PDB file of C-alpha atoms in Angstrom:
ATOM      1  CA  MET A 596       4.363  55.705 -25.326  1.00 46.00           C
ATOM      2  CA  ALA A 597       1.863  55.367 -22.734  1.00 49.00           C
ATOM      3  CA  ILE A 598      -0.388  52.273 -22.332  1.00 48.00           C
ATOM      4  CA  SER A 599      -4.218  52.933 -22.469  1.00 50.00           C
ATOM      5  CA  SER A 600      -5.935  51.419 -19.394  1.00 49.00           C
ATOM      6  CA  ALA A 601      -7.910  49.081 -21.840  1.00 52.00           C
ATOM      7  CA  THR A 602      -4.846  47.340 -22.658  1.00 54.00           C
ATOM      8  CA  LYS A 603      -3.042  47.188 -19.256  1.00 52.00           C
ATOM      9  CA  PRO A 604      -3.023  43.776 -17.592  1.00 52.00           C
ATOM     10  CA  THR A 605      -5.359  43.197 -14.728  1.00 53.00           C
ATOM     11  CA  ASN A 606      -4.792  41.195 -11.587  1.00 56.00           C
ATOM     12  CA  LEU A 607      -7.579  38.956 -10.992  1.00 54.00           C
ATOM     13  CA  ARG A 608      -7.518  38.104  -7.018  1.00 61.00           C
ATOM     14  CA  ILE A 609      -9.463  35.463  -5.628  1.00 58.00           C
ATOM     15  CA  PRO A 610     -11.306  36.365  -2.455  1.00 61.00           C
ATOM     16  CA  SER A 611      -9.329  34.722   0.443  1.00 65.00           C
ATOM     17  CA  ILE A 612     -12.610  33.335   1.795  1.00 69.00           C
ATOM     18  CA  PHE A 613     -13.040  30.767  -0.997  1.00 72.00           C
ATOM     19  CA  PHE A 614      -9.761  28.743   0.180  1.00 72.00           C
ATOM     20  CA  PRO A 615     -10.829  27.593   3.407  1.00 77.00           C
ATOM     21  CA  GLY A 616     -14.080  26.713   1.873  1.00 77.00           C
ATOM     22  CA  PHE A 617     -12.252  24.909  -0.637  1.00 79.00           C
ATOM     23  CA  ILE A 618      -9.955  23.019   1.531  1.00 82.00           C
ATOM     24  CA  GLY A 619     -13.053  22.221   3.841  1.00 82.00           C
ATOM     25  CA  VAL A 620     -14.825  20.566   0.944  1.00 85.00           C
ATOM     26  CA  SER A 621     -11.886  18.827  -0.050  1.00 86.00           C
ATOM     27  CA  VAL A 622     -11.272  17.136   3.559  1.00 84.00           C
ATOM     28  CA  ILE A 623     -14.837  16.302   3.647  1.00 86.00           C
ATOM     29  CA  ALA A 624     -14.876  14.814   0.019  1.00 87.00           C
ATOM     30  CA  TRP A 625     -11.554  12.585   0.990  1.00 85.00           C
ATOM     31  CA  SER A 626     -13.234  11.653   4.588  1.00 86.00           C
ATOM     32  CA  LEU A 627     -16.353  10.430   3.572  1.00 88.00           C
ATOM     33  CA  PRO A 628     -15.662   6.997   2.180  1.00 87.00           C
ATOM     34  CA  TRP A 629     -13.267   6.349   5.090  1.00 87.00           C
ATOM     35  CA  ILE A 630     -16.077   7.342   7.695  1.00 89.00           C
ATOM     36  CA  GLY A 631     -18.432   5.149   5.833  1.00 88.00           C
ATOM     37  CA  LEU A 632     -15.979   2.121   6.193  1.00 89.00           C
ATOM     38  CA  ILE A 633     -15.425   2.587   9.528  1.00 90.00           C
ATOM     39  CA  VAL A 634     -19.105   2.942  10.267  1.00 90.00           C
ATOM     40  CA  THR A 635     -19.869  -0.218   8.176  1.00 90.00           C
ATOM     41  CA  ALA A 636     -17.446  -2.165  10.239  1.00 90.00           C
ATOM     42  CA  PHE A 637     -19.486  -1.707  13.080  1.00 91.00           C
ATOM     43  CA  ARG A 638     -23.039  -2.163  11.968  1.00 89.00           C
ATOM     44  CA  PRO A 639     -25.171  -5.346  11.819  1.00 89.00           C
ATOM     45  CA  PHE A 640     -25.412  -7.100   8.426  1.00 86.00           C
ATOM     46  CA  SER A 641     -29.133  -6.725   8.315  1.00 84.00           C
ATOM     47  CA  GLN A 642     -28.735  -2.666   8.650  1.00 85.00           C
ATOM     48  CA  ALA A 643     -25.838  -2.265   6.395  1.00 82.00           C
ATOM     49  CA  ALA A 644     -27.496  -4.118   3.527  1.00 82.00           C
ATOM     50  CA  SER A 645     -30.590  -2.249   3.817  1.00 82.00           C
ATOM     51  CA  THR A 646     -29.682   1.042   4.498  1.00 82.00           C
ATOM     52  CA  GLY A 647     -26.929   3.430   4.161  1.00 82.00           C
ATOM     53  CA  TRP A 648     -24.536   4.099   6.543  1.00 82.00           C
ATOM     54  CA  TRP A 649     -25.128   7.677   7.490  1.00 83.00           C
ATOM     55  CA  THR A 650     -28.673   6.148   9.064  1.00 82.00           C
ATOM     56  CA  VAL A 651     -26.432   5.172  11.877  1.00 80.00           C
ATOM     57  CA  PHE A 652     -26.955   8.689  13.491  1.00 78.00           C
ATOM     58  CA  THR A 653     -30.475   7.510  13.737  1.00 80.00           C
ATOM     59  CA  THR A 654     -30.701   3.858  14.693  1.00 75.00           C
ATOM     60  CA  ARG A 655     -27.198   3.809  16.690  1.00 77.00           C
ATOM     61  CA  THR A 656     -26.887   0.032  16.545  1.00 82.00           C
ATOM     62  CA  PHE A 657     -23.171  -0.821  16.612  1.00 86.00           C
ATOM     63  CA  THR A 658     -21.749  -4.419  16.934  1.00 88.00           C
ATOM     64  CA  LEU A 659     -18.274  -5.722  17.283  1.00 90.00           C
ATOM     65  CA  GLN A 660     -19.208  -9.241  16.111  1.00 90.00           C
ATOM     66  CA  ASN A 661     -17.660  -8.436  12.462  1.00 89.00           C
ATOM     67  CA  PHE A 662     -14.219  -7.849  14.051  1.00 90.00           C
ATOM     68  CA  ALA A 663     -14.427 -10.977  15.944  1.00 90.00           C
ATOM     69  CA  THR A 664     -15.623 -12.819  12.740  1.00 88.00           C
ATOM     70  CA  ALA A 665     -12.692 -11.131  10.670  1.00 89.00           C
ATOM     71  CA  LEU A 666     -10.114 -11.986  13.380  1.00 89.00           C
ATOM     72  CA  LYS A 667     -11.237 -15.635  12.795  1.00 86.00           C
ATOM     73  CA  ALA A 668     -11.023 -15.697   9.119  1.00 83.00           C
ATOM     74  CA  ASN A 669      -9.015 -18.429   7.662  1.00 80.00           C
ATOM     75  CA  GLY A 670      -5.577 -17.713   7.184  1.00 84.00           C
ATOM     76  CA  LEU A 671      -5.824 -13.847   8.667  1.00 88.00           C
ATOM     77  CA  TRP A 672      -3.056 -14.172  10.860  1.00 91.00           C
ATOM     78  CA  ARG A 673      -0.501 -15.885   8.504  1.00 92.00           C
ATOM     79  CA  ALA A 674      -1.656 -13.265   5.667  1.00 92.00           C
ATOM     80  CA  ALA A 675      -0.684 -10.510   8.244  1.00 93.00           C
ATOM     81  CA  MET A 676       2.779 -12.041   8.943  1.00 94.00           C
ATOM     82  CA  ASN A 677       3.136 -12.385   5.321  1.00 94.00           C
ATOM     83  CA  SER A 678       2.294  -8.587   4.689  1.00 94.00           C
ATOM     84  CA  PHE A 679       5.149  -7.928   7.327  1.00 95.00           C
ATOM     85  CA  ILE A 680       7.387 -10.133   5.433  1.00 95.00           C
ATOM     86  CA  ILE A 681       6.822  -8.513   2.254  1.00 95.00           C
ATOM     87  CA  THR A 682       6.749  -4.855   3.485  1.00 95.00           C
ATOM     88  CA  ILE A 683       9.651  -4.569   5.734  1.00 95.00           C
ATOM     89  CA  PRO A 684      12.598  -6.077   3.618  1.00 95.00           C
ATOM     90  CA  THR A 685      11.256  -4.042   0.356  1.00 96.00           C
ATOM     91  CA  VAL A 686      11.598  -0.774   2.494  1.00 95.00           C
ATOM     92  CA  LEU A 687      14.999  -1.758   3.400  1.00 95.00           C
ATOM     93  CA  LEU A 688      15.827  -2.758   0.155  1.00 95.00           C
ATOM     94  CA  VAL A 689      14.360   0.369  -1.436  1.00 95.00           C
ATOM     95  CA  LEU A 690      16.285   2.367   1.015  1.00 94.00           C
ATOM     96  CA  VAL A 691      19.752   0.655   0.303  1.00 94.00           C
ATOM     97  CA  VAL A 692      19.410   0.806  -3.632  1.00 94.00           C
ATOM     98  CA  SER A 693      17.859   4.073  -3.934  1.00 93.00           C
ATOM     99  CA  SER A 694      20.794   5.608  -1.525  1.00 93.00           C
ATOM    100  CA  LEU A 695      23.514   4.189  -3.569  1.00 93.00           C
ATOM    101  CA  ALA A 696      22.059   5.039  -7.094  1.00 91.00           C
ATOM    102  CA  ALA A 697      21.137   8.525  -5.757  1.00 91.00           C
ATOM    103  CA  TYR A 698      24.524   9.027  -4.572  1.00 90.00           C
ATOM    104  CA  ALA A 699      26.396   7.870  -7.649  1.00 89.00           C
ATOM    105  CA  LEU A 700      23.977  10.249  -9.764  1.00 89.00           C
ATOM    106  CA  THR A 701      24.740  13.132  -7.723  1.00 88.00           C
ATOM    107  CA  TRP A 702      28.222  12.959  -6.362  1.00 87.00           C
ATOM    108  CA  THR A 703      30.380  10.672  -8.531  1.00 84.00           C
ATOM    109  CA  ARG A 704      31.861  11.248 -11.851  1.00 83.00           C
ATOM    110  CA  MET A 705      30.170   8.598 -13.325  1.00 82.00           C
ATOM    111  CA  PRO A 706      29.627   9.055 -17.203  1.00 84.00           C
ATOM    112  CA  GLY A 707      26.264   9.680 -18.477  1.00 83.00           C
ATOM    113  CA  LYS A 708      24.950  10.191 -15.139  1.00 82.00           C
ATOM    114  CA  LYS A 709      22.622  13.122 -16.116  1.00 84.00           C
ATOM    115  CA  ALA A 710      20.916  11.179 -18.841  1.00 87.00           C
ATOM    116  CA  LEU A 711      20.494   8.339 -16.241  1.00 86.00           C
ATOM    117  CA  TYR A 712      18.777  10.752 -13.849  1.00 83.00           C
ATOM    118  CA  ALA A 713      16.612  12.049 -16.430  1.00 86.00           C
ATOM    119  CA  ILE A 714      15.437   8.363 -17.523  1.00 86.00           C
ATOM    120  CA  PHE A 715      14.667   7.718 -13.796  1.00 83.00           C
ATOM    121  CA  ALA A 716      12.950  10.950 -13.586  1.00 83.00           C
ATOM    122  CA  GLY A 717      10.841  10.224 -16.985  1.00 85.00           C
ATOM    123  CA  LEU A 718       9.968   6.921 -15.206  1.00 83.00           C
ATOM    124  CA  LEU A 719       8.133   8.254 -12.638  1.00 85.00           C
ATOM    125  CA  VAL A 720       4.981   9.095 -15.376  1.00 86.00           C
ATOM    126  CA  VAL A 721       5.189   5.436 -16.434  1.00 84.00           C
ATOM    127  CA  PRO A 722       2.694   3.385 -14.583  1.00 85.00           C
ATOM    128  CA  PRO A 723       4.541   0.237 -12.626  1.00 82.00           C
ATOM    129  CA  GLU A 724       1.636  -2.263 -13.487  1.00 83.00           C
ATOM    130  CA  ILE A 725       2.430  -2.214 -17.185  1.00 86.00           C
ATOM    131  CA  THR A 726       5.457  -4.220 -16.015  1.00 85.00           C
ATOM    132  CA  LEU A 727       3.582  -6.799 -14.331  1.00 87.00           C
ATOM    133  CA  VAL A 728       3.450  -9.479 -16.996  1.00 87.00           C
ATOM    134  CA  PRO A 729       7.103  -9.334 -18.501  1.00 88.00           C
ATOM    135  CA  THR A 730       8.157  -9.183 -14.841  1.00 88.00           C
ATOM    136  CA  LEU A 731       6.130 -12.301 -14.033  1.00 88.00           C
ATOM    137  CA  LYS A 732       7.572 -13.856 -17.418  1.00 90.00           C
ATOM    138  CA  VAL A 733      11.093 -13.117 -16.220  1.00 90.00           C
ATOM    139  CA  PHE A 734      10.540 -14.448 -12.554  1.00 90.00           C
ATOM    140  CA  ARG A 735       9.163 -17.686 -13.817  1.00 90.00           C
ATOM    141  CA  ALA A 736      12.242 -18.367 -15.885  1.00 91.00           C
ATOM    142  CA  LEU A 737      14.525 -17.578 -12.912  1.00 90.00           C
ATOM    143  CA  GLY A 738      12.436 -19.713 -10.590  1.00 88.00           C
ATOM    144  CA  LEU A 739      11.479 -16.325  -8.569  1.00 88.00           C
ATOM    145  CA  SER A 740       7.780 -16.642  -8.821  1.00 86.00           C
ATOM    146  CA  ASP A 741       5.544 -17.631  -6.004  1.00 87.00           C
ATOM    147  CA  SER A 742       8.286 -16.526  -3.462  1.00 90.00           C
ATOM    148  CA  PHE A 743       9.148 -13.568  -1.284  1.00 93.00           C
ATOM    149  CA  PRO A 744      12.427 -12.839  -2.662  1.00 92.00           C
ATOM    150  CA  GLY A 745      10.352 -12.453  -6.118  1.00 91.00           C
ATOM    151  CA  ILE A 746       7.640  -9.888  -4.804  1.00 93.00           C
ATOM    152  CA  TRP A 747      10.508  -7.844  -3.040  1.00 94.00           C
ATOM    153  CA  LEU A 748      12.313  -7.507  -6.262  1.00 93.00           C
ATOM    154  CA  SER A 749       9.387  -6.645  -8.100  1.00 92.00           C
ATOM    155  CA  HIS A 750       8.341  -3.835  -5.401  1.00 93.00           C
ATOM    156  CA  VAL A 751      11.924  -2.663  -5.404  1.00 93.00           C
ATOM    157  CA  SER A 752      11.942  -2.177  -9.181  1.00 90.00           C
ATOM    158  CA  ALA A 753       8.657  -0.279  -8.991  1.00 90.00           C
ATOM    159  CA  ALA A 754       9.847   2.316  -6.443  1.00 91.00           C
ATOM    160  CA  LEU A 755      13.329   2.863  -7.570  1.00 90.00           C
ATOM    161  CA  ALA A 756      12.400   5.692  -9.838  1.00 90.00           C
ATOM    162  CA  PHE A 757      10.673   7.737  -6.960  1.00 90.00           C
ATOM    163  CA  GLY A 758      13.390   6.825  -4.378  1.00 91.00           C
ATOM    164  CA  ILE A 759      16.150   7.767  -6.684  1.00 91.00           C
ATOM    165  CA  PHE A 760      14.436  11.275  -7.821  1.00 88.00           C
ATOM    166  CA  LEU A 761      13.313  12.068  -4.337  1.00 87.00           C
ATOM    167  CA  LEU A 762      16.833  11.061  -2.676  1.00 89.00           C
ATOM    168  CA  GLY A 763      18.764  12.807  -5.494  1.00 87.00           C
ATOM    169  CA  ASN A 764      17.134  16.224  -4.650  1.00 86.00           C
ATOM    170  CA  PHE A 765      18.146  15.866  -1.019  1.00 86.00           C
ATOM    171  CA  PHE A 766      21.712  14.476  -1.600  1.00 88.00           C
ATOM    172  CA  ALA A 767      22.244  17.443  -4.255  1.00 86.00           C
ATOM    173  CA  GLN A 768      21.517  20.113  -1.344  1.00 85.00           C
ATOM    174  CA  VAL A 769      24.303  18.821   0.650  1.00 85.00           C
ATOM    175  CA  PRO A 770      27.072  21.509   0.815  1.00 85.00           C
ATOM    176  CA  ARG A 771      29.987  20.784  -1.729  1.00 86.00           C
ATOM    177  CA  ASP A 772      32.729  22.253   0.419  1.00 86.00           C
ATOM    178  CA  LEU A 773      31.547  19.462   3.176  1.00 85.00           C
ATOM    179  CA  VAL A 774      31.867  16.742   0.394  1.00 84.00           C
ATOM    180  CA  GLU A 775      35.421  17.918  -0.484  1.00 84.00           C
ATOM    181  CA  SER A 776      36.499  18.411   2.946  1.00 86.00           C
ATOM    182  CA  ALA A 777      35.774  14.922   3.639  1.00 83.00           C
ATOM    183  CA  ARG A 778      37.243  13.755   0.577  1.00 84.00           C
ATOM    184  CA  ILE A 779      40.460  15.498   1.434  1.00 83.00           C
ATOM    185  CA  ASP A 780      40.550  13.945   4.780  1.00 81.00           C
ATOM    186  CA  GLY A 781      40.880  10.439   2.926  1.00 80.00           C
ATOM    187  CA  THR A 782      37.054   9.501   3.153  1.00 79.00           C
ATOM    188  CA  GLY A 783      35.951   6.951   0.540  1.00 82.00           C
ATOM    189  CA  GLU A 784      32.916   7.061  -1.515  1.00 82.00           C
ATOM    190  CA  PHE A 785      30.842   4.508   0.799  1.00 86.00           C
ATOM    191  CA  GLY A 786      32.193   6.091   3.925  1.00 85.00           C
ATOM    192  CA  LEU A 787      31.248   9.762   2.496  1.00 87.00           C
ATOM    193  CA  LEU A 788      27.806   8.169   1.970  1.00 88.00           C
ATOM    194  CA  ARG A 789      27.368   6.781   5.303  1.00 87.00           C
ATOM    195  CA  ARG A 790      29.161   9.459   7.362  1.00 87.00           C
ATOM    196  CA  VAL A 791      28.333  12.946   5.369  1.00 87.00           C
ATOM    197  CA  ILE A 792      25.360  12.402   3.275  1.00 89.00           C
ATOM    198  CA  LEU A 793      23.092   9.895   5.083  1.00 88.00           C
ATOM    199  CA  PRO A 794      22.839  11.642   8.384  1.00 87.00           C
ATOM    200  CA  LEU A 795      22.184  14.977   6.589  1.00 86.00           C
ATOM    201  CA  SER A 796      19.350  13.161   4.561  1.00 85.00           C
ATOM    202  CA  GLY A 797      17.338  11.726   7.533  1.00 84.00           C
ATOM    203  CA  THR A 798      14.049  13.526   6.653  1.00 85.00           C
ATOM    204  CA  ALA A 799      14.411  12.274   2.961  1.00 87.00           C
ATOM    205  CA  LEU A 800      14.896   8.768   4.128  1.00 90.00           C
ATOM    206  CA  ALA A 801      11.877   8.921   6.666  1.00 88.00           C
ATOM    207  CA  SER A 802       9.633  10.279   3.705  1.00 87.00           C
ATOM    208  CA  LEU A 803      10.757   7.674   1.248  1.00 90.00           C
ATOM    209  CA  ALA A 804      10.074   4.702   3.773  1.00 92.00           C
ATOM    210  CA  THR A 805       6.849   5.992   4.930  1.00 90.00           C
ATOM    211  CA  PHE A 806       5.717   6.344   1.431  1.00 89.00           C
ATOM    212  CA  ASP A 807       7.371   2.742   0.313  1.00 92.00           C
ATOM    213  CA  PHE A 808       5.589   1.224   3.667  1.00 94.00           C
ATOM    214  CA  LEU A 809       2.266   2.486   2.392  1.00 91.00           C
ATOM    215  CA  TRP A 810       2.424   1.554  -1.076  1.00 92.00           C
ATOM    216  CA  VAL A 811       3.703  -2.009  -0.724  1.00 94.00           C
ATOM    217  CA  TRP A 812       1.441  -2.708   2.512  1.00 94.00           C
ATOM    218  CA  ASN A 813      -1.655  -1.519   0.660  1.00 92.00           C
ATOM    219  CA  ASP A 814      -0.524  -3.378  -2.667  1.00 91.00           C
ATOM    220  CA  LEU A 815      -2.956  -6.171  -4.020  1.00 90.00           C
ATOM    221  CA  ILE A 816      -2.855  -6.451  -7.817  1.00 90.00           C
ATOM    222  CA  ARG A 817       0.965  -6.847  -7.706  1.00 90.00           C
ATOM    223  CA  SER A 818       1.008  -9.686  -4.985  1.00 89.00           C
ATOM    224  CA  LEU A 819      -2.113 -11.707  -6.979  1.00 89.00           C
ATOM    225  CA  VAL A 820       0.106 -11.569 -10.209  1.00 89.00           C
ATOM    226  CA  ILE A 821       3.612 -12.674  -8.626  1.00 90.00           C
ATOM    227  CA  ILE A 822       2.328 -14.969  -6.041  1.00 90.00           C
ATOM    228  CA  SER A 823      -0.317 -17.381  -6.592  1.00 86.00           C
ATOM    229  CA  ASP A 824       0.328 -19.560  -3.438  1.00 87.00           C
ATOM    230  CA  PRO A 825      -2.485 -18.658  -1.046  1.00 87.00           C
ATOM    231  CA  THR A 826      -0.322 -19.360   1.656  1.00 89.00           C
ATOM    232  CA  LYS A 827       2.140 -16.537   0.779  1.00 90.00           C
ATOM    233  CA  GLN A 828      -0.366 -14.089  -0.064  1.00 90.00           C
ATOM    234  CA  PRO A 829      -0.354 -10.436   1.813  1.00 93.00           C
ATOM    235  CA  LEU A 830      -3.710  -9.437   4.254  1.00 93.00           C
ATOM    236  CA  THR A 831      -4.915  -7.466   1.353  1.00 92.00           C
ATOM    237  CA  ALA A 832      -5.664 -10.425  -0.784  1.00 91.00           C
ATOM    238  CA  VAL A 833      -7.452 -11.969   2.296  1.00 90.00           C
ATOM    239  CA  VAL A 834      -9.697  -8.918   3.001  1.00 90.00           C
ATOM    240  CA  ALA A 835     -10.314  -8.828  -0.743  1.00 88.00           C
ATOM    241  CA  ASN A 836     -11.802 -12.364  -0.771  1.00 85.00           C
ATOM    242  CA  MET A 837     -14.037 -11.574   2.725  1.00 85.00           C
ATOM    243  CA  SER A 838     -17.016 -10.068   1.102  1.00 77.00           C
ATOM    244  CA  GLY A 839     -18.604 -13.719   0.495  1.00 69.00           C
ATOM    245  CA  THR A 840     -21.018 -14.561  -2.421  1.00 62.00           C
ATOM    246  CA  TYR A 841     -23.270 -11.521  -3.678  1.00 57.00           C
ATOM    247  CA  GLY A 842     -21.403  -9.414  -0.860  1.00 64.00           C
ATOM    248  CA  ALA A 843     -22.832 -11.403   2.402  1.00 73.00           C
ATOM    249  CA  ASN A 844     -19.983 -10.563   4.398  1.00 82.00           C
ATOM    250  CA  ILE A 845     -19.655  -6.686   3.439  1.00 87.00           C
ATOM    251  CA  THR A 846     -19.553  -5.757   7.282  1.00 89.00           C
ATOM    252  CA  VAL A 847     -16.900  -8.411   7.763  1.00 89.00           C
ATOM    253  CA  GLN A 848     -14.808  -7.414   4.924  1.00 90.00           C
ATOM    254  CA  ALA A 849     -15.167  -3.595   6.339  1.00 90.00           C
ATOM    255  CA  ALA A 850     -14.102  -4.934   9.343  1.00 91.00           C
ATOM    256  CA  GLY A 851     -11.002  -6.339   7.793  1.00 91.00           C
ATOM    257  CA  ALA A 852     -10.154  -3.037   5.989  1.00 91.00           C
ATOM    258  CA  VAL A 853     -10.116  -1.278   9.271  1.00 92.00           C
ATOM    259  CA  LEU A 854      -7.686  -3.609  10.734  1.00 91.00           C
ATOM    260  CA  LEU A 855      -5.678  -3.625   7.507  1.00 92.00           C
ATOM    261  CA  LEU A 856      -5.302   0.295   8.122  1.00 91.00           C
ATOM    262  CA  ILE A 857      -3.973   0.018  11.660  1.00 91.00           C
ATOM    263  CA  PRO A 858      -0.442  -0.844  10.727  1.00 91.00           C
ATOM    264  CA  PRO A 859       0.083   1.926   8.265  1.00 89.00           C
ATOM    265  CA  LEU A 860      -1.938   4.555  10.677  1.00 89.00           C
ATOM    266  CA  ILE A 861       0.826   3.543  13.327  1.00 90.00           C
ATOM    267  CA  VAL A 862       3.661   3.799  11.126  1.00 87.00           C
ATOM    268  CA  PHE A 863       2.727   7.462   9.704  1.00 83.00           C
ATOM    269  CA  MET A 864       1.752   8.445  13.253  1.00 84.00           C
ATOM    270  CA  LEU A 865       5.345   7.466  14.587  1.00 82.00           C
ATOM    271  CA  ALA A 866       7.285   9.165  11.307  1.00 77.00           C
ATOM    272  CA  GLN A 867       4.796  12.217  10.596  1.00 73.00           C
ATOM    273  CA  LYS A 868       7.330  14.632  11.839  1.00 71.00           C
ATOM    274  CA  ALA A 869      10.259  13.653   9.655  1.00 68.00           C
ATOM    275  CA  PHE A 870       7.739  12.875   6.892  1.00 64.00           C
ATOM    276  CA  ILE A 871       6.305  16.325   6.571  1.00 67.00           C
ATOM    277  CA  ARG A 872       9.722  18.044   7.261  1.00 64.00           C
ATOM    278  CA  GLY A 873      11.042  16.011   4.516  1.00 58.00           C
ATOM    279  CA  VAL A 874       8.130  16.649   2.221  1.00 58.00           C
ATOM    280  CA  LEU A 875       8.408  20.420   3.051  1.00 57.00           C
ATOM    281  CA  THR A 876      12.043  20.795   2.857  1.00 54.00           C
ATOM    282  CA  GLY A 877      11.956  19.009  -0.946  1.00 48.00           C
ATOM    283  CA  ALA A 878       9.229  21.435  -1.675  1.00 45.00           C
ATOM    284  CA  VAL A 879      11.245  24.678  -0.720  1.00 46.00           C
ATOM    285  CA  LYS A 880      14.521  23.477  -2.133  1.00 47.00           C
TER     286      LYS A 880
END
């Protein structure tokens, strides 16, 4: 029986001209806060407190005094070192633990691995912040609060679900024939992971390392909850306290925030090719 024209489905097509416009508006909306932050970092406080940052295009008054004051802030360099001490070991631990767990869930005969993988995938929707108070109580009982090992374990536990999910998807794409050939040659599980799986998953490892570096470096709330000792807190805590009473040092805080952005920007620029390749490969697969 023929279908009448009134009941035929219609294909709605959005004109392609709208997509560049949408992307342009999104880029502008995302960039404006960062442009305002950078401009404020170079403005004198008297102008920043009385006028919007966009007026800089008419006044054209800039200063480097905010950066000089930020660099002289009490505890800034110690906090910067603390940020590296917290971030680098955390990223390495996340890579190691996630790789081992993802390999076990994809290429071993461990019982219940599908259920475990489903649990880790489900944990992606659970905000890590809800575990802060229970984690703090456990760490206090174990003597790990106010310590770098404590904050390392806290960050690792928050990143494991994503790390296992990301690496698991990549590990599962390794050709089975290649894995079976290595096993026939007598390669053990750790050798198989180190010599076969990891070399073929470099882009996934780079993506996970970049993601985790950004998360840990920019973290504030977890560090404030786990570490109460000011001498062990990261750079984000120092920058958060730079605003002063009633925001009297907002330009100095903006300069500190710009300095805080430099290491993640360098890491992303160095790893951007592997990072983008890994994300796109995961999307295609």
